[in-house]
PDB file of C-alpha atoms in Angstrom:
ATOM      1  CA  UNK A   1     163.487 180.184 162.258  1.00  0.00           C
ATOM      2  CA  UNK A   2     163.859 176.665 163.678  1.00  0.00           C
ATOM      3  CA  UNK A   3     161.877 176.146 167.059  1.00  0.00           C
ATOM      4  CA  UNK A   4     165.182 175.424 168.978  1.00  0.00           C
ATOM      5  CA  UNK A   5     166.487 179.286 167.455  1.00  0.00           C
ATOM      6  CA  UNK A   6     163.166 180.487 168.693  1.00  0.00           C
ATOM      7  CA  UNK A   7     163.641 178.418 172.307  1.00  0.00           C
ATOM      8  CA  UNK A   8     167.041 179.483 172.333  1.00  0.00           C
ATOM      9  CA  UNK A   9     166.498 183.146 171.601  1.00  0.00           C
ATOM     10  CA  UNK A  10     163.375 183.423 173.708  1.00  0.00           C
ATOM     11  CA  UNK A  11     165.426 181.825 176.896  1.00  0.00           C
ATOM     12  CA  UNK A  12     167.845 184.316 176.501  1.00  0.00           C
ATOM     13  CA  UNK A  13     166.127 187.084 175.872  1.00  0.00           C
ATOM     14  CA  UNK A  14     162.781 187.279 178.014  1.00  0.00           C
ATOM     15  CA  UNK A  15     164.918 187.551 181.707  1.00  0.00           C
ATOM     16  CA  UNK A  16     166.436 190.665 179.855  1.00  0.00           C
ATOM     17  CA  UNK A  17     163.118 191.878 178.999  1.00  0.00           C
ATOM     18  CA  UNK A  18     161.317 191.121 181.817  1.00  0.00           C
ATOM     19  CA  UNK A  19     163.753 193.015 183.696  1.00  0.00           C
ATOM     20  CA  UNK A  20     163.332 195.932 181.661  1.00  0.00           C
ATOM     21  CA  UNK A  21     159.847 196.269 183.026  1.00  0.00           C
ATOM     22  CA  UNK A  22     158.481 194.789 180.196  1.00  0.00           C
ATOM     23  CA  UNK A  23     156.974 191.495 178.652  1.00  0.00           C
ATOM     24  CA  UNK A  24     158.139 189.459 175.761  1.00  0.00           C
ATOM     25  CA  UNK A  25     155.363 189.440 173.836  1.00  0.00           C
ATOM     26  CA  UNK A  26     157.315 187.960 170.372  1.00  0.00           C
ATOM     27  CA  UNK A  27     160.069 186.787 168.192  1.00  0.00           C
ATOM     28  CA  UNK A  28     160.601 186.389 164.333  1.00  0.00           C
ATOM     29  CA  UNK A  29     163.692 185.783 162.407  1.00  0.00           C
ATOM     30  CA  UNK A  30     163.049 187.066 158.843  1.00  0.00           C
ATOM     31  CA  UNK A  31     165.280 186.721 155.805  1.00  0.00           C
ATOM     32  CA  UNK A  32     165.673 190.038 153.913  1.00  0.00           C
ATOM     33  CA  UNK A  33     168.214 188.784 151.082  1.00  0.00           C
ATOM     34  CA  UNK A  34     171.152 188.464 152.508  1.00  0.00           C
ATOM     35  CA  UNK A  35     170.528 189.385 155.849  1.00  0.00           C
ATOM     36  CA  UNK A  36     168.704 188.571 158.537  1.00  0.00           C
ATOM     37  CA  UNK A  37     166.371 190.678 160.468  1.00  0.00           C
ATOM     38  CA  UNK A  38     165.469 189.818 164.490  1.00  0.00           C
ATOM     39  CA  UNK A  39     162.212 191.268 165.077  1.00  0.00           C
ATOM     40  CA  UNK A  40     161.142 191.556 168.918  1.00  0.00           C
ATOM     41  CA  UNK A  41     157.632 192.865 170.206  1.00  0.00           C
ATOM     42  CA  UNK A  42     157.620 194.115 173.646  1.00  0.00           C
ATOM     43  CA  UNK A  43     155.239 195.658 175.502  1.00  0.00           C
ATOM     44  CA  UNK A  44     153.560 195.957 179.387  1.00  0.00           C
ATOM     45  CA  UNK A  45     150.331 196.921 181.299  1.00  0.00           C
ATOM     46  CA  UNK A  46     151.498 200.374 180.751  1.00  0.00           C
ATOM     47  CA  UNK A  47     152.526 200.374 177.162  1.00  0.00           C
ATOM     48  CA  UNK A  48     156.298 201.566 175.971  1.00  0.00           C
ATOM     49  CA  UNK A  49     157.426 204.731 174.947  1.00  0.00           C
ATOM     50  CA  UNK A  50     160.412 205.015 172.915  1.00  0.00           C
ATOM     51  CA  UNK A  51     162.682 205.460 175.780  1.00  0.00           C
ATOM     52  CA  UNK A  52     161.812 202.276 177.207  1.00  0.00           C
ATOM     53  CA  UNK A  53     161.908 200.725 173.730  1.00  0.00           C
ATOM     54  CA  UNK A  54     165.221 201.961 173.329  1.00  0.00           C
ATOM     55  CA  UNK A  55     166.655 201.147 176.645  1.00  0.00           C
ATOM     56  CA  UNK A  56     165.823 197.225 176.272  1.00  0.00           C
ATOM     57  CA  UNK A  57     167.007 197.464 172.200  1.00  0.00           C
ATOM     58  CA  UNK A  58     170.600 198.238 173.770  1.00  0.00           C
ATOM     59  CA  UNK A  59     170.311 195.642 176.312  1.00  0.00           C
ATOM     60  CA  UNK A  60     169.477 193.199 173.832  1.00  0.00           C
ATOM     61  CA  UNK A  61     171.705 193.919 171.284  1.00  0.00           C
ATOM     62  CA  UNK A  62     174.399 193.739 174.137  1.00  0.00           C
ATOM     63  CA  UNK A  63     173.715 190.366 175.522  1.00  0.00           C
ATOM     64  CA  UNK A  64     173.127 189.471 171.645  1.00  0.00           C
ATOM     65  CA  UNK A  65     176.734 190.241 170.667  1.00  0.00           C
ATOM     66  CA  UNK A  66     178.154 188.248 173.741  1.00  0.00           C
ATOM     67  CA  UNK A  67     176.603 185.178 172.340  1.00  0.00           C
ATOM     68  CA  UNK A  68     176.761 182.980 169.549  1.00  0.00           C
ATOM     69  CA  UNK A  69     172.512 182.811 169.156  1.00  0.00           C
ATOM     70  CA  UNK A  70     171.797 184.746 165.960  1.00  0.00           C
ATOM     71  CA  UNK A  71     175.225 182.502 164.497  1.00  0.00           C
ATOM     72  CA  UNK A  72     177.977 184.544 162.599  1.00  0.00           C
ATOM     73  CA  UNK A  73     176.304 185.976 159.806  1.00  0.00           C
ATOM     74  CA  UNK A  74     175.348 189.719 159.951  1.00  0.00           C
ATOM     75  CA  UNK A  75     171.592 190.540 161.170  1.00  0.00           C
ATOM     76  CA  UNK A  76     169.737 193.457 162.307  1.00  0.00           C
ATOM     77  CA  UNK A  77     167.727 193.840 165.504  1.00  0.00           C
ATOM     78  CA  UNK A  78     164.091 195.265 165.361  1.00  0.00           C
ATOM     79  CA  UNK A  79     162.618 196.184 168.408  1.00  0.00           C
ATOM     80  CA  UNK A  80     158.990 197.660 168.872  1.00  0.00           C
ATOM     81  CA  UNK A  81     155.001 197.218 170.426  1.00  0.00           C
ATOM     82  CA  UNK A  82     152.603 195.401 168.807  1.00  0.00           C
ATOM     83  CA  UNK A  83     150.738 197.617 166.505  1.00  0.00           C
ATOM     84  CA  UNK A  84     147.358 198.839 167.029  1.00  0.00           C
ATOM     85  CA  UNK A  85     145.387 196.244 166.213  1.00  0.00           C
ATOM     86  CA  UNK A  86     147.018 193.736 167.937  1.00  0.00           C
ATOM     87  CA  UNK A  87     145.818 190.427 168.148  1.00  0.00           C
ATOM     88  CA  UNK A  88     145.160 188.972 171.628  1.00  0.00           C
ATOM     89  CA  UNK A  89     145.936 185.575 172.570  1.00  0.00           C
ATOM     90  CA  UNK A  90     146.912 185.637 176.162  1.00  0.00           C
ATOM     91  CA  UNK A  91     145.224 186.560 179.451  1.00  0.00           C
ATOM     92  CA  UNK A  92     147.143 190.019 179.519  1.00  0.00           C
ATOM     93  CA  UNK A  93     146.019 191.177 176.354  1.00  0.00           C
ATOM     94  CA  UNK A  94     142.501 191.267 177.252  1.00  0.00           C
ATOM     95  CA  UNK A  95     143.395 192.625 180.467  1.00  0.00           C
ATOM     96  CA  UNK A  96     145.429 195.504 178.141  1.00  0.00           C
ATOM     97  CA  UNK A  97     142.197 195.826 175.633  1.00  0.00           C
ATOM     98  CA  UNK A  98     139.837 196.901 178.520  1.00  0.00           C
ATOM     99  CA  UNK A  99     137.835 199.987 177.188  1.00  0.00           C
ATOM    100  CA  UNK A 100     139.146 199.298 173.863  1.00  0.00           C
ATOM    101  CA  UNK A 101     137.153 198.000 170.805  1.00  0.00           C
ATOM    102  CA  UNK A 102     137.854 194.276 170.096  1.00  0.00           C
ATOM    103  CA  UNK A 103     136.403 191.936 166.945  1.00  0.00           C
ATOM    104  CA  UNK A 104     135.989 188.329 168.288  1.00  0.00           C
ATOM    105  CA  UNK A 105     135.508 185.223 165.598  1.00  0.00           C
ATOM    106  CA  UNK A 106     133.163 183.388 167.930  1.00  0.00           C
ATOM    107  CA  UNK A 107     133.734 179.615 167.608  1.00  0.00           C
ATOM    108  CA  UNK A 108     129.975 178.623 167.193  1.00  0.00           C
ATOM    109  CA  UNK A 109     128.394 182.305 166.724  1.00  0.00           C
ATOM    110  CA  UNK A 110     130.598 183.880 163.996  1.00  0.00           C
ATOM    111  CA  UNK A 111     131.764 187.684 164.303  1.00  0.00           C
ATOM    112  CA  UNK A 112     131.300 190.044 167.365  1.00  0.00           C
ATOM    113  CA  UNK A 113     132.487 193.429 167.691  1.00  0.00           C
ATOM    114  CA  UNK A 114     132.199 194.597 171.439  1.00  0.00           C
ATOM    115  CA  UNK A 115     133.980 196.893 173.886  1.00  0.00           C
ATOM    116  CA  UNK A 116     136.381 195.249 176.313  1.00  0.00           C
ATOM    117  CA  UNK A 117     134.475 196.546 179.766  1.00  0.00           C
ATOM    118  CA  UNK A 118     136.067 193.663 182.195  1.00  0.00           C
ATOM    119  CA  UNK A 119     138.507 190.329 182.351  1.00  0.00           C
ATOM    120  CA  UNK A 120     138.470 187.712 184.769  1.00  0.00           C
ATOM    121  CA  UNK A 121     140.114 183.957 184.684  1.00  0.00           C
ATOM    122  CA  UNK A 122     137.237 182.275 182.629  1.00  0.00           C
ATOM    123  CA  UNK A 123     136.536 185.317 179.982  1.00  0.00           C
ATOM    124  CA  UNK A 124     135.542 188.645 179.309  1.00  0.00           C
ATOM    125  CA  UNK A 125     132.174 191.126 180.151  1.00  0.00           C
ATOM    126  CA  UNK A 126     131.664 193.146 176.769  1.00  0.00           C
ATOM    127  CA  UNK A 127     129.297 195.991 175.704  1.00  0.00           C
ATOM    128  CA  UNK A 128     127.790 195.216 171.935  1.00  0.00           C
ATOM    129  CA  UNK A 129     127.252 198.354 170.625  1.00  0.00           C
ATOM    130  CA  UNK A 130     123.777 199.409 169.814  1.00  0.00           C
ATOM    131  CA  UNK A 131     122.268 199.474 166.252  1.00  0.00           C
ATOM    132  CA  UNK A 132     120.132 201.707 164.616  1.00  0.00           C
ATOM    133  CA  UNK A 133     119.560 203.857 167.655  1.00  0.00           C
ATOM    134  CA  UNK A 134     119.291 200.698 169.941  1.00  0.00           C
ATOM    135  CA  UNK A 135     121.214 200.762 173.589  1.00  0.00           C
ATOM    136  CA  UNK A 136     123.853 199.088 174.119  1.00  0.00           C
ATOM    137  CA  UNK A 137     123.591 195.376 175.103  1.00  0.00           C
ATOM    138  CA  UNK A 138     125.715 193.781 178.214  1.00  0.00           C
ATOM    139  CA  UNK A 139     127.591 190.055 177.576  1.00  0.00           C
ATOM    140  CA  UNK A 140     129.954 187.897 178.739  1.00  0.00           C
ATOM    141  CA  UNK A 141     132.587 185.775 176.513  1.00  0.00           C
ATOM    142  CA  UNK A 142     133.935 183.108 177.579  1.00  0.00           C
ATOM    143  CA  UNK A 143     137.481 182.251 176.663  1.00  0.00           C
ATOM    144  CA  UNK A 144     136.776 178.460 175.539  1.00  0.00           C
ATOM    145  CA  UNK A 145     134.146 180.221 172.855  1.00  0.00           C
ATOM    146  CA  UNK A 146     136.674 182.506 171.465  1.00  0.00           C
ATOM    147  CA  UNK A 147     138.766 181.193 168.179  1.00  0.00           C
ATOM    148  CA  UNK A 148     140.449 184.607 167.916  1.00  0.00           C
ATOM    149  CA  UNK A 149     140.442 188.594 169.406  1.00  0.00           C
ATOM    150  CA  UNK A 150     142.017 191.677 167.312  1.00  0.00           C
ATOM    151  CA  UNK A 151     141.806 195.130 168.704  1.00  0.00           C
ATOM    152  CA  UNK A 152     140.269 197.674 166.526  1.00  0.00           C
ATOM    153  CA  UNK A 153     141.313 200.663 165.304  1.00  0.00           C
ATOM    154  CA  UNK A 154     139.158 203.728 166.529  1.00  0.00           C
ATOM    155  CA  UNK A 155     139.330 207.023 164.719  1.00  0.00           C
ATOM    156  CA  UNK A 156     136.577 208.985 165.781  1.00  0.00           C
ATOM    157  CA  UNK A 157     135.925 207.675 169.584  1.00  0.00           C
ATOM    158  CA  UNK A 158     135.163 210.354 172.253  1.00  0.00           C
ATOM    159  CA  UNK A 159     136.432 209.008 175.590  1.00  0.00           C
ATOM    160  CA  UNK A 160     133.855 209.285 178.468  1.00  0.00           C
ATOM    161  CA  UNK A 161     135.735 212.863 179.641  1.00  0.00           C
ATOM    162  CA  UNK A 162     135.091 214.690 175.741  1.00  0.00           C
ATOM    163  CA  UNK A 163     131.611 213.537 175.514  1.00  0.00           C
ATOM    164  CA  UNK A 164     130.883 214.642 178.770  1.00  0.00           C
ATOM    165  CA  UNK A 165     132.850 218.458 178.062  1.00  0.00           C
ATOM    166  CA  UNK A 166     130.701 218.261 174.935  1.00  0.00           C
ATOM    167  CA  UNK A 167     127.683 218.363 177.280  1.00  0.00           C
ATOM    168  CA  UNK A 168     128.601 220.414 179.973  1.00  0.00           C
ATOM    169  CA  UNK A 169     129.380 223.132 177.082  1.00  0.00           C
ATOM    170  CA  UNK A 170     125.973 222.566 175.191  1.00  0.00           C
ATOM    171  CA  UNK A 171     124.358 223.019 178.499  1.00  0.00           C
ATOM    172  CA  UNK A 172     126.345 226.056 179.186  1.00  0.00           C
ATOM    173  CA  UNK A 173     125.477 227.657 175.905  1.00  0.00           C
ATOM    174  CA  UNK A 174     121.776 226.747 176.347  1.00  0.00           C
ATOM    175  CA  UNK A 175     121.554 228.869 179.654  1.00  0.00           C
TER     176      UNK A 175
END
């Protein structure tokens, strides 16, 4: 996709989006054979559920069709979230990976894999996990010392609420 489609599209579309609720997060133009596909990642502070996700997909594909920006030929419209391990590259995204597990490459210290705990202007407050029955370890990231951020995927996480059931109901069977 030429950077003046992407400009183009992006003008257009991002008002629509934004008044949706959401944020345009981004836009591809892939060619499938013969056809084009218009990929567009949304997303907010609050996530989107497939109504939402819906919702701007039809307002999109509205203002799309009253405009000449995807040209004549035939295309199809692809609207969704980033997936789960997104990777995070503006000030929101840390904001939207607090609590979550993140994998930073470092610029001068390599690989880091900490939990998002808080984000201000100038970077981020992590929690390195503990090893081999160590506690966890406090730090603070800067964002000038961070080349890139991915979320990562947690399977078997227990939230603060289950470990603390967990506890309460060993207790309980312990009296």
């Amino acid at each position: 996709m030429s950077t003046t489609q992407s400009e183009r599209l992006r003008e257009l579309l991002e008002p629509l989006v934004a008044s949706q609720g959401l944020d345009l997060e981004e836009i591809a133009v892939d060619s499938v054979g013969r056809k084009r596909v218009l990929r567009v990642v949304v997303d907010s502070d609050t996530g989107a559920d497939l109504d939402r996700i819906a919702d701007v997909s039809r307002a999109l594909s509205a203002k799309l069709d009253e405009t000449d920006a995807m040209g004549e030929g035939e295309y199809t419209l692809e609207v969704g979230t980033p997936g789960a391990e997104r990777s995070l590259t503006e000030h929101r995204h840390y904001v939207r990976a607090t609590d979550r597990l993140v994998k930073f490459q470092l610029r001068e210290e390599g690989e880091l894999v900490a939990r998002v705990l808080t984000v201000d202007d100038e970077g981020v407050d992590v929690e390195v996990p503990g090893v081999k029955g160590r506690k966890p370890t406090a730090r603070r990231i800067a964002f000038t010392d961070i080349d890139k951020a991915r979320v990562q995927v947690e399977f078997n996480r227990k939230d603060k609420q289950d470990a603390q059931d967990a506890k309460d109901m060993k207790e309980e069977e312990e009296a």
